[in-house]
Tab-separated table of C-alpha atoms and ligand atoms in Angstrom:
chain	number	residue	atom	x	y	z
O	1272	UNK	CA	-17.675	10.860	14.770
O	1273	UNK	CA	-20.127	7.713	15.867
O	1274	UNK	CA	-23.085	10.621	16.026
O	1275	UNK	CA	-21.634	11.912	12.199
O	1276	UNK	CA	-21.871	7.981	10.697
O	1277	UNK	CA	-25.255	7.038	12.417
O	1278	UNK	CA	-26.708	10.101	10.268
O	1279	UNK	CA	-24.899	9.210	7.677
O	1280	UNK	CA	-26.434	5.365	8.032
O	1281	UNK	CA	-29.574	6.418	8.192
O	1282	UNK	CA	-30.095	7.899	5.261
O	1283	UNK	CA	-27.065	5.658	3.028
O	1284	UNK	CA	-27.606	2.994	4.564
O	1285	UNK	CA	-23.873	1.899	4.021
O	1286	UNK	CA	-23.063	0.617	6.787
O	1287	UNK	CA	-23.939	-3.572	6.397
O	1288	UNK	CA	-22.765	-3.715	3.049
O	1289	UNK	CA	-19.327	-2.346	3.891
O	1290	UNK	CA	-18.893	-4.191	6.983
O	1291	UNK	CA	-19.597	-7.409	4.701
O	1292	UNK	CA	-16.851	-6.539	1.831
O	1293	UNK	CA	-14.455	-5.992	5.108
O	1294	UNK	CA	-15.458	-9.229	7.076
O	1295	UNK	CA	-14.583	-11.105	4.373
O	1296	UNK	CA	-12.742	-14.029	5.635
O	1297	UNK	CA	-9.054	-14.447	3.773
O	1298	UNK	CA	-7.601	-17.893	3.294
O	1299	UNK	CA	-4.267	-18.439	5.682
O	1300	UNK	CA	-2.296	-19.854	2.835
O	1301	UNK	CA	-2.706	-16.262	0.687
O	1302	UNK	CA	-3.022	-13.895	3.932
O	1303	UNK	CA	0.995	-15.723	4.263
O	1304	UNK	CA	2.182	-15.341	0.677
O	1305	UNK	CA	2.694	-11.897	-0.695
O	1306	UNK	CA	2.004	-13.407	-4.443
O	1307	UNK	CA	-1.980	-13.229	-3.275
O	1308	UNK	CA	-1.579	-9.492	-2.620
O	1309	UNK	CA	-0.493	-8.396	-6.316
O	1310	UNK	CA	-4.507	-8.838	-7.524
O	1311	UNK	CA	-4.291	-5.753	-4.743
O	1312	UNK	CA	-1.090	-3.499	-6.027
O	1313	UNK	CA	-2.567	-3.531	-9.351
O	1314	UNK	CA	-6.100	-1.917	-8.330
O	1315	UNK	CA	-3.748	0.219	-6.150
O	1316	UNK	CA	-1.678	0.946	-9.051
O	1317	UNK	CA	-4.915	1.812	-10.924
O	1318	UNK	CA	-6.041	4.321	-8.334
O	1319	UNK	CA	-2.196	6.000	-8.712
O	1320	UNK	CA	-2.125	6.335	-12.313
O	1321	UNK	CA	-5.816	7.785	-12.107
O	1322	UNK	CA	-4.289	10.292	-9.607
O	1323	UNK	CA	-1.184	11.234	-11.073
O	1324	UNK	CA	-2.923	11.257	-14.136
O	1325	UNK	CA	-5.449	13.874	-13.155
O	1326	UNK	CA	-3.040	15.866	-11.725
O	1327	UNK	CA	-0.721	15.583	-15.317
O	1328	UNK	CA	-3.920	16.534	-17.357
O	1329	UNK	CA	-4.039	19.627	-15.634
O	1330	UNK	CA	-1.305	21.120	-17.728
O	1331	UNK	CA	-1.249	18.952	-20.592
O	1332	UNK	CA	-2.458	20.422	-23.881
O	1333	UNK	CA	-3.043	17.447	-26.645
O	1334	UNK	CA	-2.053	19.278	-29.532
O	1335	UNK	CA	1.304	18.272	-31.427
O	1336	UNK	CA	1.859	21.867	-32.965
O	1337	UNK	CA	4.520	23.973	-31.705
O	1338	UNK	CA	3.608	24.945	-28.239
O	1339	UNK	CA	1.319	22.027	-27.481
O	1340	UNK	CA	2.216	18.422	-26.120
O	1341	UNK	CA	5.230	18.348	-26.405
O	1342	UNK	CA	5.712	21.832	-24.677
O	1343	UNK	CA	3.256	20.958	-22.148
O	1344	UNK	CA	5.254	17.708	-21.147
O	1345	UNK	CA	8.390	19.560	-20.914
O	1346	UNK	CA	6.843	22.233	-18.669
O	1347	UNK	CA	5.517	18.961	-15.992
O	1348	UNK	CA	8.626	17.248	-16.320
O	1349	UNK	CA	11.065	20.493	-15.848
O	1350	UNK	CA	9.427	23.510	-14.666
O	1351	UNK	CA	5.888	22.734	-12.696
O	1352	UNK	CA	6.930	22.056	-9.230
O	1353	UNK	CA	6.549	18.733	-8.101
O	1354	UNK	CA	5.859	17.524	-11.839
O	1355	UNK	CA	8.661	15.326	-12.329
O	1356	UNK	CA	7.454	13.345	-9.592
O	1357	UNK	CA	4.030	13.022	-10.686
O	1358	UNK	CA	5.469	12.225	-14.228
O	1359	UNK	CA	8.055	9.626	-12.894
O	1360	UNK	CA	5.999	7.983	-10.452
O	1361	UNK	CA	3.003	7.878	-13.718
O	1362	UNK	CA	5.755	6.467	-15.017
O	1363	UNK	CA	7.213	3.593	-13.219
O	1364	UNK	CA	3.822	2.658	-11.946
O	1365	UNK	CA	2.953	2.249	-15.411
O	1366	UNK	CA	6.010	-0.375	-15.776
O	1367	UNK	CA	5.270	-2.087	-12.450
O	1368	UNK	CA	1.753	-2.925	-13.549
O	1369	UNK	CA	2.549	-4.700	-16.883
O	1370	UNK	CA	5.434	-6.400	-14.140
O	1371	UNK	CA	2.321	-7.161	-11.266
O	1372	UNK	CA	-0.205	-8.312	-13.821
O	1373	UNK	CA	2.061	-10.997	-15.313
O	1374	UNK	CA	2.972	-11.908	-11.854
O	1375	UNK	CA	-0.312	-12.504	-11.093
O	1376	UNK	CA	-1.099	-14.073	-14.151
O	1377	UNK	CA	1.451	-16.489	-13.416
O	1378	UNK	CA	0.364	-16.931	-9.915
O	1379	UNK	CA	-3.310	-17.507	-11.007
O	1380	UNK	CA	-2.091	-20.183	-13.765
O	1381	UNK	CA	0.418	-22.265	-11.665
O	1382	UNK	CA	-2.218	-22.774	-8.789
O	1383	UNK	CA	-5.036	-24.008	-11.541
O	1384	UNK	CA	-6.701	-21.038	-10.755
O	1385	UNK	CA	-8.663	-20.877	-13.714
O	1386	UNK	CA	-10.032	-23.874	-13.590
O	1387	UNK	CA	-14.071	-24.686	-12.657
O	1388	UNK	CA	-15.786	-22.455	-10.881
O	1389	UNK	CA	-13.415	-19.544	-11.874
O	1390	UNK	CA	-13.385	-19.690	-15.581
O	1391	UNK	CA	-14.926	-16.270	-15.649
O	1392	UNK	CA	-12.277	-14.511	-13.612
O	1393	UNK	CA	-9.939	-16.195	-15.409
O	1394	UNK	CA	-11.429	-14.324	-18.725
O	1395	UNK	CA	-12.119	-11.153	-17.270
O	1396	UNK	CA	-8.512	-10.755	-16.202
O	1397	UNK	CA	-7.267	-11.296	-19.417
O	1398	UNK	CA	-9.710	-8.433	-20.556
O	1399	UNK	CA	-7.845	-6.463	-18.014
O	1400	UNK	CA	-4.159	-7.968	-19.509
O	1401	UNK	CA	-5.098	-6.273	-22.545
O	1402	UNK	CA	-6.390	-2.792	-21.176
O	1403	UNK	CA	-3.413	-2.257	-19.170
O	1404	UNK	CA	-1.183	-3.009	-22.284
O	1405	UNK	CA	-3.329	-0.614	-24.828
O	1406	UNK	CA	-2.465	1.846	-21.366
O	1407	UNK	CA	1.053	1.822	-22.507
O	1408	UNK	CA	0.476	1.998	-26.045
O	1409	UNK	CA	-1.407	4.510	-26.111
O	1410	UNK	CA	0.277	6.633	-23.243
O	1411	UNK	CA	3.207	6.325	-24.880
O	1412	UNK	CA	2.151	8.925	-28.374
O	1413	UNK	CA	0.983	11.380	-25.178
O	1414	UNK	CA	4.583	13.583	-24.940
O	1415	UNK	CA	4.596	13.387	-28.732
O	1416	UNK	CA	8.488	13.111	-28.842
O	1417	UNK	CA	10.364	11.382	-31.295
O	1418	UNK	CA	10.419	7.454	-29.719
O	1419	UNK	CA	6.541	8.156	-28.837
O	1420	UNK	CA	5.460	9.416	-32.806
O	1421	UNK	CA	7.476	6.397	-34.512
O	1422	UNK	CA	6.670	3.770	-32.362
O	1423	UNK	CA	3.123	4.924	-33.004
O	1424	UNK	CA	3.635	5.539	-36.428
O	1425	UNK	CA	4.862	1.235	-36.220
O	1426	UNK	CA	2.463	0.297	-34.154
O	1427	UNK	CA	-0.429	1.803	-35.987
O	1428	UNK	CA	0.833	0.368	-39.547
O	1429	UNK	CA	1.296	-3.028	-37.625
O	1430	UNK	CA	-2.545	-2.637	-37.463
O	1431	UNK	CA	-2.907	-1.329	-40.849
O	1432	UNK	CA	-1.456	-4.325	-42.132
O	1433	UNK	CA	-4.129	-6.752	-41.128
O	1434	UNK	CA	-5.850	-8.829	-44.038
O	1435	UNK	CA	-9.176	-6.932	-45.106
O	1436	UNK	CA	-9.766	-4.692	-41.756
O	1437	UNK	CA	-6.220	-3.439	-42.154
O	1438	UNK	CA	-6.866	-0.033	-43.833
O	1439	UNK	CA	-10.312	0.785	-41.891
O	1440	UNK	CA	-8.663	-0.186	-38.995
O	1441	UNK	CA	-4.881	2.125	-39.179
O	1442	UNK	CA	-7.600	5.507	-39.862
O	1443	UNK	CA	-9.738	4.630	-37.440
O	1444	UNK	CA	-6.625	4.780	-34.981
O	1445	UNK	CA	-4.931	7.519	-36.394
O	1446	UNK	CA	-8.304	9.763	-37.116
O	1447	UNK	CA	-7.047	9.693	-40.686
O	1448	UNK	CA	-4.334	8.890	-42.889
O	1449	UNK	CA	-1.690	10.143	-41.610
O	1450	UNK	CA	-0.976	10.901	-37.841
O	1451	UNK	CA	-1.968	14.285	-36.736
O	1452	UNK	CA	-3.924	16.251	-34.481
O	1453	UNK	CA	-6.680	13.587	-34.643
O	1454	UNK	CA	-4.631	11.308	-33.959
O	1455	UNK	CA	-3.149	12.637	-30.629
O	1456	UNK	CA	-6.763	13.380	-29.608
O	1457	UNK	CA	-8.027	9.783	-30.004
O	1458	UNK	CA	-5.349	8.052	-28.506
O	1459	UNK	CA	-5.302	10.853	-25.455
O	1460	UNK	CA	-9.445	9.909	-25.393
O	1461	UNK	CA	-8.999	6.286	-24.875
O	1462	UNK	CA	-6.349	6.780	-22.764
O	1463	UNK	CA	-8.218	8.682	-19.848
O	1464	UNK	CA	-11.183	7.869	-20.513
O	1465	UNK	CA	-12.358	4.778	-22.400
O	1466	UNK	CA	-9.619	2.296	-21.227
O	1467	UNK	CA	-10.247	3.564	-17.142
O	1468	UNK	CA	-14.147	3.137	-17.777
O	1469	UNK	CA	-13.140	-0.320	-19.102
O	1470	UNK	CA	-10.755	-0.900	-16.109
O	1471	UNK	CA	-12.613	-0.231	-13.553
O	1472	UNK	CA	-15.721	-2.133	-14.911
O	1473	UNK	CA	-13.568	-4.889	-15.543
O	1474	UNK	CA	-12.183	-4.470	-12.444
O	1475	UNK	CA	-14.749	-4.765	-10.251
O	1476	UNK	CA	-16.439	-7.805	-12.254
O	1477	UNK	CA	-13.164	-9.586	-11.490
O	1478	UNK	CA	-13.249	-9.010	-8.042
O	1479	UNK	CA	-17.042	-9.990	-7.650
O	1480	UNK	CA	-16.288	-13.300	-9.127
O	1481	UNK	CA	-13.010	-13.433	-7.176
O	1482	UNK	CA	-15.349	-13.251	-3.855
O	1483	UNK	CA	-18.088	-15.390	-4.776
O	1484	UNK	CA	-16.167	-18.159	-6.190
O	1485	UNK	CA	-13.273	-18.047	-3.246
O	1486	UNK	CA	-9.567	-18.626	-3.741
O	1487	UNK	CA	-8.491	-21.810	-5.321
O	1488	UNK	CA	-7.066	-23.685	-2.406
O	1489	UNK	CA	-3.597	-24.379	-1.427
O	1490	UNK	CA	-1.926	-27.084	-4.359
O	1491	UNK	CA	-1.170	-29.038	-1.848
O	1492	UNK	CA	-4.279	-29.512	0.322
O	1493	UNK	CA	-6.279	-32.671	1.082
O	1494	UNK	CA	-9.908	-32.377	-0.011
O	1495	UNK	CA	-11.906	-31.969	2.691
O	1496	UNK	CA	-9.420	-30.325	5.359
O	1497	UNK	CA	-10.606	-27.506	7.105
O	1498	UNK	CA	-9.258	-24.165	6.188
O	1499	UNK	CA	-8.080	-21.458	8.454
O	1500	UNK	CA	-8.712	-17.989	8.013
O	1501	UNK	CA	-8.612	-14.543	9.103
O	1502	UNK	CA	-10.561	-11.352	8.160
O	1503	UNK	CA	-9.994	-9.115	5.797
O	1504	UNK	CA	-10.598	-5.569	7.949
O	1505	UNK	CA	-7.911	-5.556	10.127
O	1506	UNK	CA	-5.391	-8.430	9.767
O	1507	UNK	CA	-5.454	-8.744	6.256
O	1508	UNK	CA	-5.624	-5.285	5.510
O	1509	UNK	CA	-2.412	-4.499	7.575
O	1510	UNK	CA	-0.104	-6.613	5.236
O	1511	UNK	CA	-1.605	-5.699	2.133
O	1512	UNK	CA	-1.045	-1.813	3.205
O	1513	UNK	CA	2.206	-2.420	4.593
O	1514	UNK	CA	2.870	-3.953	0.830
O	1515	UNK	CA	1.341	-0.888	-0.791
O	1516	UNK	CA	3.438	1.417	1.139
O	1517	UNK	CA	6.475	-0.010	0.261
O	1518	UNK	CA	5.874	-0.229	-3.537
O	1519	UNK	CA	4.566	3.868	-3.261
O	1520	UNK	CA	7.924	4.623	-1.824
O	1521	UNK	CA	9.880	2.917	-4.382
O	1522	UNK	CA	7.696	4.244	-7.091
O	1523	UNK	CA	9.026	7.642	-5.369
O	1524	UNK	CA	12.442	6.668	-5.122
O	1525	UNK	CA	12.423	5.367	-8.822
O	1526	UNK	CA	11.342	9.137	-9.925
O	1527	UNK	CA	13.891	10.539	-7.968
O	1528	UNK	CA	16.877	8.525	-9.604
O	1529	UNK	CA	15.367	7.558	-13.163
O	1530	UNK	CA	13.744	10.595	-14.088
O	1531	UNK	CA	10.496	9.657	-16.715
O	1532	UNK	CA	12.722	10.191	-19.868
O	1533	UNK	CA	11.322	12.678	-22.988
O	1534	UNK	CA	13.080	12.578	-26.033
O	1535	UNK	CA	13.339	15.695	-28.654
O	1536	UNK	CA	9.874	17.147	-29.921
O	1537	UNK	CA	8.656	14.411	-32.743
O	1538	UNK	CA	9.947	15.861	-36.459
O	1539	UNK	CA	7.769	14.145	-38.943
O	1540	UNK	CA	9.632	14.336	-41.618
O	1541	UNK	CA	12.721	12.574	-39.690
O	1542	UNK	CA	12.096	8.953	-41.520
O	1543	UNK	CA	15.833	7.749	-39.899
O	1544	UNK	CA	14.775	7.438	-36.454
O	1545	UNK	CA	14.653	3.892	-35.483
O	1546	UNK	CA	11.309	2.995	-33.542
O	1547	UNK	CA	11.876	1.829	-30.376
O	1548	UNK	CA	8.765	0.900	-28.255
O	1549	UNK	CA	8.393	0.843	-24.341
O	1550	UNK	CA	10.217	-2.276	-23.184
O	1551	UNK	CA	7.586	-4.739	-22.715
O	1552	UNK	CA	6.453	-4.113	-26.467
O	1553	UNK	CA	10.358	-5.290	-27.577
O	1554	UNK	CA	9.341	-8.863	-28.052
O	1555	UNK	CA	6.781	-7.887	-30.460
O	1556	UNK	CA	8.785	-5.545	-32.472
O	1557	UNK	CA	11.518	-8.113	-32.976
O	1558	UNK	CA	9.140	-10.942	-33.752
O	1559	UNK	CA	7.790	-8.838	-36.500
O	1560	UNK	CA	11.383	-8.912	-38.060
O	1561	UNK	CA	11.050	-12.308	-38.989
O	1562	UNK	CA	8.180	-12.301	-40.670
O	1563	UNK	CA	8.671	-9.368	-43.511
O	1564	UNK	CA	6.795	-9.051	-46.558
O	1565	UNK	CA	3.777	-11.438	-47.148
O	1566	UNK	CA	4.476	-13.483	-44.183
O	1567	UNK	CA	3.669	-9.662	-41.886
O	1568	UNK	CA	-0.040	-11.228	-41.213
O	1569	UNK	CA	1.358	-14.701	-39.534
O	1570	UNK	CA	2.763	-12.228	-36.920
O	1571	UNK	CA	-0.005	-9.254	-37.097
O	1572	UNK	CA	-2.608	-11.402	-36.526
O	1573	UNK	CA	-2.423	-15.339	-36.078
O	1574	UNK	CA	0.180	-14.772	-33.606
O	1575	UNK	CA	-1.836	-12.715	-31.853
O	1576	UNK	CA	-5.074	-14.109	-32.201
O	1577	UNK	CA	-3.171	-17.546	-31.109
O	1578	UNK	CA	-1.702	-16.303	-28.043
O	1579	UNK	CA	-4.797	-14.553	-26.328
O	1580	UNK	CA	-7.264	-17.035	-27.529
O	1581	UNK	CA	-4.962	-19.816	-25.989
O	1582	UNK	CA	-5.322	-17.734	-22.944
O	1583	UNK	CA	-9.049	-17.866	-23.159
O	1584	UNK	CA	-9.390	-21.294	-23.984
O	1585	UNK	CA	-7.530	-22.430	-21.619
O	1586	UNK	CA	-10.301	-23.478	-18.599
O	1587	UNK	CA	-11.695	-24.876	-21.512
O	1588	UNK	CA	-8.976	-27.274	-22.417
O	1589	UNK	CA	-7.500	-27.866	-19.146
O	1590	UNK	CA	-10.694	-29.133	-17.439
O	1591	UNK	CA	-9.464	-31.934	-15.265
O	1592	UNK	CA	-8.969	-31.520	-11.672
O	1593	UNK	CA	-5.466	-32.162	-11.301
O	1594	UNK	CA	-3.895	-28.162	-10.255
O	1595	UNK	CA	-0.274	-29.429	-9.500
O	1596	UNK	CA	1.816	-27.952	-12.685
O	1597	UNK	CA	4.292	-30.845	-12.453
O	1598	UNK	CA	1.702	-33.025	-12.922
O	1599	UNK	CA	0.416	-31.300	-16.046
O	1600	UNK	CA	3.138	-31.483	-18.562
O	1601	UNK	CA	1.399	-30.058	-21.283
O	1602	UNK	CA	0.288	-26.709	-20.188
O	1603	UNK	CA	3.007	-26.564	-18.128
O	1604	UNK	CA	5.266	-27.095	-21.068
O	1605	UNK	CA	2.890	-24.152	-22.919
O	1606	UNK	CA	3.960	-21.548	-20.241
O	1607	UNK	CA	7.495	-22.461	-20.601
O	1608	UNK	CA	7.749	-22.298	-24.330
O	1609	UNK	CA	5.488	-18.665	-23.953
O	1610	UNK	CA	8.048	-17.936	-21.549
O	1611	UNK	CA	11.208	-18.653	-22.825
O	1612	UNK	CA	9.752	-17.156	-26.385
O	1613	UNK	CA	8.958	-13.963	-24.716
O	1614	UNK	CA	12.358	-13.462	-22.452
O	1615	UNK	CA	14.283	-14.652	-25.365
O	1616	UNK	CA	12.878	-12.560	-28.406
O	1617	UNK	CA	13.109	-9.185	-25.943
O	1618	UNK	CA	16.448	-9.153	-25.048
O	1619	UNK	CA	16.856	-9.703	-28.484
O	1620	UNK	CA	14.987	-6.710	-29.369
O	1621	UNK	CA	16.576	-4.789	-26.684
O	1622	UNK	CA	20.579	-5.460	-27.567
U	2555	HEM	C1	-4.998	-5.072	-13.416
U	2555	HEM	C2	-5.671	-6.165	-13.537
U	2555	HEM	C3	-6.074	-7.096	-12.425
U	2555	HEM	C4	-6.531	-6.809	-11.148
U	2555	HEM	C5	-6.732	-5.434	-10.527
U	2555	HEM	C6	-6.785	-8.082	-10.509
U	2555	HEM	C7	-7.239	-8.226	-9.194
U	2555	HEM	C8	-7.368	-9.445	-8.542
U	2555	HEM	C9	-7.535	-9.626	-7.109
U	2555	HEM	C10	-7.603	-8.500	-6.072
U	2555	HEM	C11	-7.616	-10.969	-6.877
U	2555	HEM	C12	-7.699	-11.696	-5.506
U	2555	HEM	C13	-6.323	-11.781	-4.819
U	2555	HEM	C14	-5.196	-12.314	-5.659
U	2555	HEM	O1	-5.204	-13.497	-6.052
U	2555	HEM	O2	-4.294	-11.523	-5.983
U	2555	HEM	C15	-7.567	-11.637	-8.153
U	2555	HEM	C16	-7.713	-12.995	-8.337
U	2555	HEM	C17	-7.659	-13.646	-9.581
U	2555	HEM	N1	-7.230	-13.091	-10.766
U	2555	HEM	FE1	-6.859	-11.115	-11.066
U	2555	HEM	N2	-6.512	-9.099	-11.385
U	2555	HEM	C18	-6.056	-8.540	-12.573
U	2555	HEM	C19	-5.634	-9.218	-13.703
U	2555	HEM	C20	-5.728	-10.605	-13.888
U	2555	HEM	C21	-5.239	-11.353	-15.041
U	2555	HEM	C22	-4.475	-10.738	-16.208
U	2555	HEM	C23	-5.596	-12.668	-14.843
U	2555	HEM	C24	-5.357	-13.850	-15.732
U	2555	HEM	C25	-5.453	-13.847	-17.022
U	2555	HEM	C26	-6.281	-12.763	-13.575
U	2555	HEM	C27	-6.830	-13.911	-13.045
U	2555	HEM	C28	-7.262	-14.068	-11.740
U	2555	HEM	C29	-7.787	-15.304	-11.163
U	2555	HEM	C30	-8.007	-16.636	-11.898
U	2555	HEM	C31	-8.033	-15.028	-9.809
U	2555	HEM	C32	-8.545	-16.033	-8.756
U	2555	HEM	C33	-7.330	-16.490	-7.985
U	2555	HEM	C34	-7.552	-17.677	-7.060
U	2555	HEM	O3	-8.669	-18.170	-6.973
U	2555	HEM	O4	-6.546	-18.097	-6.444
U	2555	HEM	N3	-6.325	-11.506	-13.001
U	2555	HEM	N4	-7.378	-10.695	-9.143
């Protein structure tokens, strides 16, 4: 094996670059909280929904005639051996990463993460918020059932309905008018391959600034104390595994009981189904409801635009060096209002 990676080594030369990503000395206060492994799960979630993925477009066929997606979907989900596992666990993992990233987004923001020298990595990861929601949205048009076509059919005139770039924007998504075949082909294009070329660019950017900017410290640490740590490759490595392993057999077990649900083959001309989206979309349907007519662009687009540019701004405003979030009242009262909003407005959409 030794003989097999000295060959290899001399002509890679591999070897001292991977030994420094694995050296890599990890903080004692996140080697001993499991919230500093999520940033982890979620590339390992990545890597799971590129496999299952792969394995799905094998048999899928993005066509919505007769025969095509929908068929296709059916044939993974019941027939293909094995397929309703690779469907389900597509699935769930799909849920547990909008669950991880706000996790860590939360993590991140109530330890002042953001704050000088990691204002970058703080912006790059909300680039990667909104690439692993547009995975859901457009994922979600793939089995082209009836909940994915009028959710789509929504979510596409939600766009549409911007001021000016409205129009050029709804036929840009839907290839068209109306939603067709060209629309199931763009949405299945950014979905396997645009949005994981933007992931895993993003990705890696994050996690270059992540290592040459450190961890925040602990909230509670005195400047100037020395901080413990151990390496990445092994002791690290061994809890963030043991974490992964876990979450891959619950993803499993979650297939097993929930199967990944498919509704009846979409029917166009069925204008009394009520559009439901995935779950973490129902907050945004229901806000929509209160703003009907005129008002639709206060929640199409300042809402919006208000929400993820406070998320960018925010190294920007919060500057000091105060990281405790009881001392910061305002941001901290921010995330709570966000919060509540959010929790509120989708069980609201949900009942
Ligand atoms: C799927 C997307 C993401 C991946 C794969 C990812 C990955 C990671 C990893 C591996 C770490 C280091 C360990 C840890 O703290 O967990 C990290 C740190 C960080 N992430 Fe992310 N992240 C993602 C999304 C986000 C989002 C949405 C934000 C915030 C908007 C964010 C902000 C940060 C910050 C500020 C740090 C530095 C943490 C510190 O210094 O304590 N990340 N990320």
């Amino acid at each position: 094996m030794n003989k097999v990676l000295t060959w290899f080594d001399d002509r890679a030369g591999w070897n001292r670059p991977i030994r420094a990503l694995l050296k890599y000395p990890v903080p004692e206060h996140a080697h001993k909280n499991p919230m500093f492994a999520m940033g982890s799960m979620l590339m390992i979630l990545f890597l799971i929904q590129a496999v299952t993925g792969a394995l799905m477009a094998f048999y899928y066929d993005p066509s919505p005639e007769e025969g095509g997606a929908y068929s296709s979907v059916d044939y993974i989900q019941y027939t293909l051996r094995f397929g309703w596992l690779i469907r389900g666990v597509h699935h769930w993992a799909a849920s547990l990463m909008v669950i991880l990233i706000v996790v860590h987004l939360l993590r991140t923001y109530l330890y002042g993460a953001y704050k000088k020298p990691r204002e970058l990595t703080w912006i790059v990861g909300v680039l990667l918020f909104f690439v692993v929601v547009s995975f859901g949205f457009t994922g979600y048009l793939l089995p082209w059932d009836q909940k994915g076509y009028w959710a789509t059919k929504v979510g596409t005139e939600i766009a549409g309905s911007v001021p000016m770039v409205g129009d050029t924007l709804r036929s840009l998504m839907r290839g068209g008018e109306e939603m067709g075949v060209a629309t199931l082909t763009r949405f299945y294009a950014v979905h396997i391959l645009v949005l994981p070329g933007a992931f895993l660019v993003l990705a890696l950017a994050h996690m270059a600034l992540m290592r040459r900017n450190k961890l925040a410290p602990p909230l509670m640490r005195k400047t100037g104390e020395p901080e413990k740590s151990v390496p990445f490759y092994p002791t690290h490595l061994v809890i963030e595994a043991g974490i992964a392993l876990v979450m891959i057999l619950g993803l499993i077990w979650a297939a097993s009981q929930f199967p990944a649900p498919l509704d009846l083959r979409a029917d166009v001309t069925d204008s009394s189904f009520v559009p439901r989206p995935d779950w973490y979309f129902l907050f945004y349907f229901q806000l929509l409801k209160y703003f009907p007519g005129d008002l639709e662009a206060v929640a199409t687009v300042l809402i919006p635009l208000f929400f993820f540019g406070s998320l960018v701004a925010l190294p920007f405003v919060d500057r000091g060096e105060e990281r405790r979030p009881w001392k910061k009242p305002i941001t901290t009262g921010a995330f709570v209002v966000y919060a509540v909003a959010i929790i509120i407005l989708t069980i609201l959409g949900a009942g």
